[in-house]
Backbone as numpy.savetxt, mean C-alpha at the origin, in Angstrom:
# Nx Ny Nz CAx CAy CAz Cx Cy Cz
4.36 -17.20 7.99 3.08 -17.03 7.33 3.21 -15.96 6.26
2.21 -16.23 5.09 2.56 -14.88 4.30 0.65 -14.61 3.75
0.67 -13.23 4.17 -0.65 -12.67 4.11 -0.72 -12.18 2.47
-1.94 -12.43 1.44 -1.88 -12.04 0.62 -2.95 -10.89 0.02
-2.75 -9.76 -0.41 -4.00 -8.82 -0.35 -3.61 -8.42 -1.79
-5.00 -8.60 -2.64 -4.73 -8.59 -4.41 -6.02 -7.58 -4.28
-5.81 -6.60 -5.43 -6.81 -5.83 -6.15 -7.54 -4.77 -4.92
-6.89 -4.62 -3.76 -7.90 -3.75 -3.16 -7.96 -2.35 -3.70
-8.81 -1.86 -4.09 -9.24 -0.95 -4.82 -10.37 0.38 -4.25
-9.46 1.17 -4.24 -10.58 3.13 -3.49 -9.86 4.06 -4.52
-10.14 5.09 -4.38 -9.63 6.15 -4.57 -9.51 7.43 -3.98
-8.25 7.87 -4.78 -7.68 8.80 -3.98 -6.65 9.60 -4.63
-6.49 10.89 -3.95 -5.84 11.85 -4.78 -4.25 11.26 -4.64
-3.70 10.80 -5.85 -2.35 10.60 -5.87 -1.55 11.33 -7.55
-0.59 11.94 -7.62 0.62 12.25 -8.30 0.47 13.84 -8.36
1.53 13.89 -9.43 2.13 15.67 -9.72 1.14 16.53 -10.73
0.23 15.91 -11.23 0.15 16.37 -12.58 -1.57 17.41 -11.73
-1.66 18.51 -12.49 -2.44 19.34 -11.65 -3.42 18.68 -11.77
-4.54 17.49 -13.12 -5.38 16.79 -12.42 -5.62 16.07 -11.73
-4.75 15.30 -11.23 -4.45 14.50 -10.09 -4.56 14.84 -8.78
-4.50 16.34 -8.82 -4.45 16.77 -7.15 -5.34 17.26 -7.36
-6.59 17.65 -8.16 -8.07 17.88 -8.02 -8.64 16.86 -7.55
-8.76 16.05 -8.19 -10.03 15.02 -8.62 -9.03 13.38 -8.38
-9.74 12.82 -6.86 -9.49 11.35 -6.75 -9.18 10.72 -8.05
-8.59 9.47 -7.81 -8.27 8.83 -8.89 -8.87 7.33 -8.41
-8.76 6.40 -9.35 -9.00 4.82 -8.64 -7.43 4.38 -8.22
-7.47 3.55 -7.60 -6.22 3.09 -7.53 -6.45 1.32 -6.32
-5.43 0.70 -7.18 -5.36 -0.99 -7.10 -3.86 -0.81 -6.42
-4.07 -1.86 -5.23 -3.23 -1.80 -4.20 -2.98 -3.54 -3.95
-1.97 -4.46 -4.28 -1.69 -5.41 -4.03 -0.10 -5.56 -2.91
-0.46 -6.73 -1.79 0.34 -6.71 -0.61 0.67 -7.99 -0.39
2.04 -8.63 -0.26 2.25 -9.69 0.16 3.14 -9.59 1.70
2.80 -9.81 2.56 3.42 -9.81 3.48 3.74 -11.21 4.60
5.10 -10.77 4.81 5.55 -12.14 5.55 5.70 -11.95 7.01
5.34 -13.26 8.24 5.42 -12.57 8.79 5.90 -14.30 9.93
6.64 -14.37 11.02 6.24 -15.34 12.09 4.65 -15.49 13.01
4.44 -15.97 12.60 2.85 -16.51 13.30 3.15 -16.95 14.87
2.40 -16.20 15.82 2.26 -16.68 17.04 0.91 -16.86 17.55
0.34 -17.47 18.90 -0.81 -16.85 19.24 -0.98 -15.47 19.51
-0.05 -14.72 19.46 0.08 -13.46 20.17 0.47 -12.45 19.45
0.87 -13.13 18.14 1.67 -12.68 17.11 1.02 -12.63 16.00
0.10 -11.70 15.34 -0.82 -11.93 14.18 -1.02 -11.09 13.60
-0.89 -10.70 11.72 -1.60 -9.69 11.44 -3.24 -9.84 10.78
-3.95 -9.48 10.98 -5.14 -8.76 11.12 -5.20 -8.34 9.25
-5.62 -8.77 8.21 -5.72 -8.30 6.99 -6.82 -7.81 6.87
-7.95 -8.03 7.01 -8.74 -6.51 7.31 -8.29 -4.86 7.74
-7.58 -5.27 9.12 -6.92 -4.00 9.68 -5.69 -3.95 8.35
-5.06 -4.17 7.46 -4.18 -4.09 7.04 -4.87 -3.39 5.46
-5.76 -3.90 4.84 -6.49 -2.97 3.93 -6.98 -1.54 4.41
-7.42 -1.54 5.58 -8.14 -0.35 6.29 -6.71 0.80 6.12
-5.70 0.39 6.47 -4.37 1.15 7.24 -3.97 1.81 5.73
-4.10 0.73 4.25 -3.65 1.19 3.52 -4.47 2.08 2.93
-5.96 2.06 3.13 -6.50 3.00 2.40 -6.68 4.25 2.99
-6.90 4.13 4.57 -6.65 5.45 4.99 -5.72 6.14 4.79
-4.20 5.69 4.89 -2.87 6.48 5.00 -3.20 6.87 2.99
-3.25 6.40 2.34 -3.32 6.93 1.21 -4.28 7.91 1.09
-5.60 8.02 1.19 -6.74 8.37 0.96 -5.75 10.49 2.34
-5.74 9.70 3.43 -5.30 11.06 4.02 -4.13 11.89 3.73
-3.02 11.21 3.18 -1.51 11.88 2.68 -1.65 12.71 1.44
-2.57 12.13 0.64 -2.81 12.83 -0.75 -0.92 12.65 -1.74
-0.48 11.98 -1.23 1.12 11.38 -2.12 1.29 12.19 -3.53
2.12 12.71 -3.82 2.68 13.10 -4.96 2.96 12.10 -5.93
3.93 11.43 -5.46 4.74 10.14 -6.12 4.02 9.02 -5.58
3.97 7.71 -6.31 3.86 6.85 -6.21 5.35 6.05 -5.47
6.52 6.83 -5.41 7.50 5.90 -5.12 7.35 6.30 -2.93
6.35 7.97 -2.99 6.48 8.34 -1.45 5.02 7.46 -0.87
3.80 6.74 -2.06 2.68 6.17 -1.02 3.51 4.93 -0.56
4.48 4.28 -1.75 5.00 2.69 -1.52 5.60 3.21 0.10
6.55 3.61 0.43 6.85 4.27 1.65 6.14 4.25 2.60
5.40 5.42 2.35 4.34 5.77 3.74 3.29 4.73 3.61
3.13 4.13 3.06 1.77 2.80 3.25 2.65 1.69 4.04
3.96 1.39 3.90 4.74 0.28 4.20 5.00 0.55 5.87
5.46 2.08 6.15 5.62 2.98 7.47 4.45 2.75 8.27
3.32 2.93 7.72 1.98 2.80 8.20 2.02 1.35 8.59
2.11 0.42 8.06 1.64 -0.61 8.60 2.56 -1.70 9.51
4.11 -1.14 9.37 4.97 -1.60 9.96 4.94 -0.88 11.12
4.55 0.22 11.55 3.83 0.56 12.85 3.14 -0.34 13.78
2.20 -0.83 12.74 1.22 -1.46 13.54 1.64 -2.43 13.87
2.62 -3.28 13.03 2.98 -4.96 13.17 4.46 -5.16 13.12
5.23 -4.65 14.21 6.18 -4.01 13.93 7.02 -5.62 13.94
6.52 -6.30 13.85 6.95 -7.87 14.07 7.08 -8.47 12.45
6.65 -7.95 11.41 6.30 -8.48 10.26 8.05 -8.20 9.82
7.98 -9.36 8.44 9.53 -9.64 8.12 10.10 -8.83 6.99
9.04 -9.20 5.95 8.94 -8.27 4.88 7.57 -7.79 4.44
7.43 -7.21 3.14 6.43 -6.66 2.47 6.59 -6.59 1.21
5.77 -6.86 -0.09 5.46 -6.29 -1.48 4.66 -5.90 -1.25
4.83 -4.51 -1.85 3.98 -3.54 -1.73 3.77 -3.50 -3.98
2.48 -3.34 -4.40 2.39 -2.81 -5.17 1.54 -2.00 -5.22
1.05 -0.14 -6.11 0.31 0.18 -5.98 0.15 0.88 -7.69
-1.27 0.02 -8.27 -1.24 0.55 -9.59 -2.55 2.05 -9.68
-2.30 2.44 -10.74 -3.35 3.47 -11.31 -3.96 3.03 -12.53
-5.07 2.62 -12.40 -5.10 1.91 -13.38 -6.46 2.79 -14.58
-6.50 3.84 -14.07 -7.20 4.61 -14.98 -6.57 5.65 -15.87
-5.12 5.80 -15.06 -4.36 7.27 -15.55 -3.86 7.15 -16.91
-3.70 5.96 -17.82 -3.70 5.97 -19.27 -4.75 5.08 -19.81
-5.35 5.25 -21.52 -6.33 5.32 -21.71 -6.01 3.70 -22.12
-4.75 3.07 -22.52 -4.18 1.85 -23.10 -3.15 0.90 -22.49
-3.36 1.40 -20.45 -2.29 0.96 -20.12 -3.00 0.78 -18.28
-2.60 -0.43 -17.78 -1.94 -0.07 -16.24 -0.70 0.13 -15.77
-0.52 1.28 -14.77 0.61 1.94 -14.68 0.56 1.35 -12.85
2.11 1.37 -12.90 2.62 1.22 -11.28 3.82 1.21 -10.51
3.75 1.06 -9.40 5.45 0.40 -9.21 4.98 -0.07 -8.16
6.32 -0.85 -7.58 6.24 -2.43 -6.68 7.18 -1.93 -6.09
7.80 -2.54 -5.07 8.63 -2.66 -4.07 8.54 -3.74 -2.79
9.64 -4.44 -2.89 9.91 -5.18 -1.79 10.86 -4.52 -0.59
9.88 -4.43 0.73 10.87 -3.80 1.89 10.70 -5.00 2.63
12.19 -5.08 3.76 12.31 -5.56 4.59 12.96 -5.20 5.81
12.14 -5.56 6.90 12.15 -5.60 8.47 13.62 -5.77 8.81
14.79 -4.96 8.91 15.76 -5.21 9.81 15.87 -5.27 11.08
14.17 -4.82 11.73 14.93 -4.75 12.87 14.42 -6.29 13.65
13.74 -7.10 12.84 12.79 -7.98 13.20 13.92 -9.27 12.80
């Protein structure tokens, strides 16, 4: 099965730059995740938006390359059964002529 989560969107204090660690930012969070489907075996994409906005919203991340990480950690916790993940997470306010981001594909070795 592959779960798809486009545009979820909160904000929250993310990068280096000293306004950034004042003042929340918006930020767009897209997730593709793969996973074997059982009856017993399921992820929950509600619970899977919730996981990402809390762990972001509470870490306060420097880098965008440490939320891709700890958002992926976070939720491979929960579903420790899932195969892979795209993770993308943009900022899409932080230039005045641009959306900015990075992506990453992780995968489940131990699954």
């Amino acid at each position: 099965m592959i779960i798809r989560i486009k545009k979820l969107t909160f904000d929250a204090i993310v990068g280096i730059l000293p306004h950034e660690r004042e003042m929340a930012q918006g930020v767009c969070v897209d997730a593709k995740i793969t996973y074997d489907f059982t009856k017993t075996q399921f992820i929950d994409y509600a619970h899977v938006c919730q996981l990402i906005e809390e762990d972001m919203k509470k870490k306060h991340y420097l880098l965008l390359e440490e939320a891709l990480k700890g958002v992926y950690e976070a939720i491979l916790d929960a579903y420790p059964f899932l195969q892979s993940m795209r993770l993308k997470i943009f900022k899409p306010t932080i230039l005045p002529n641009a959306i900015v981001g990075l992506c990453h594909t992780f995968f489940n070795h131990k699954n």
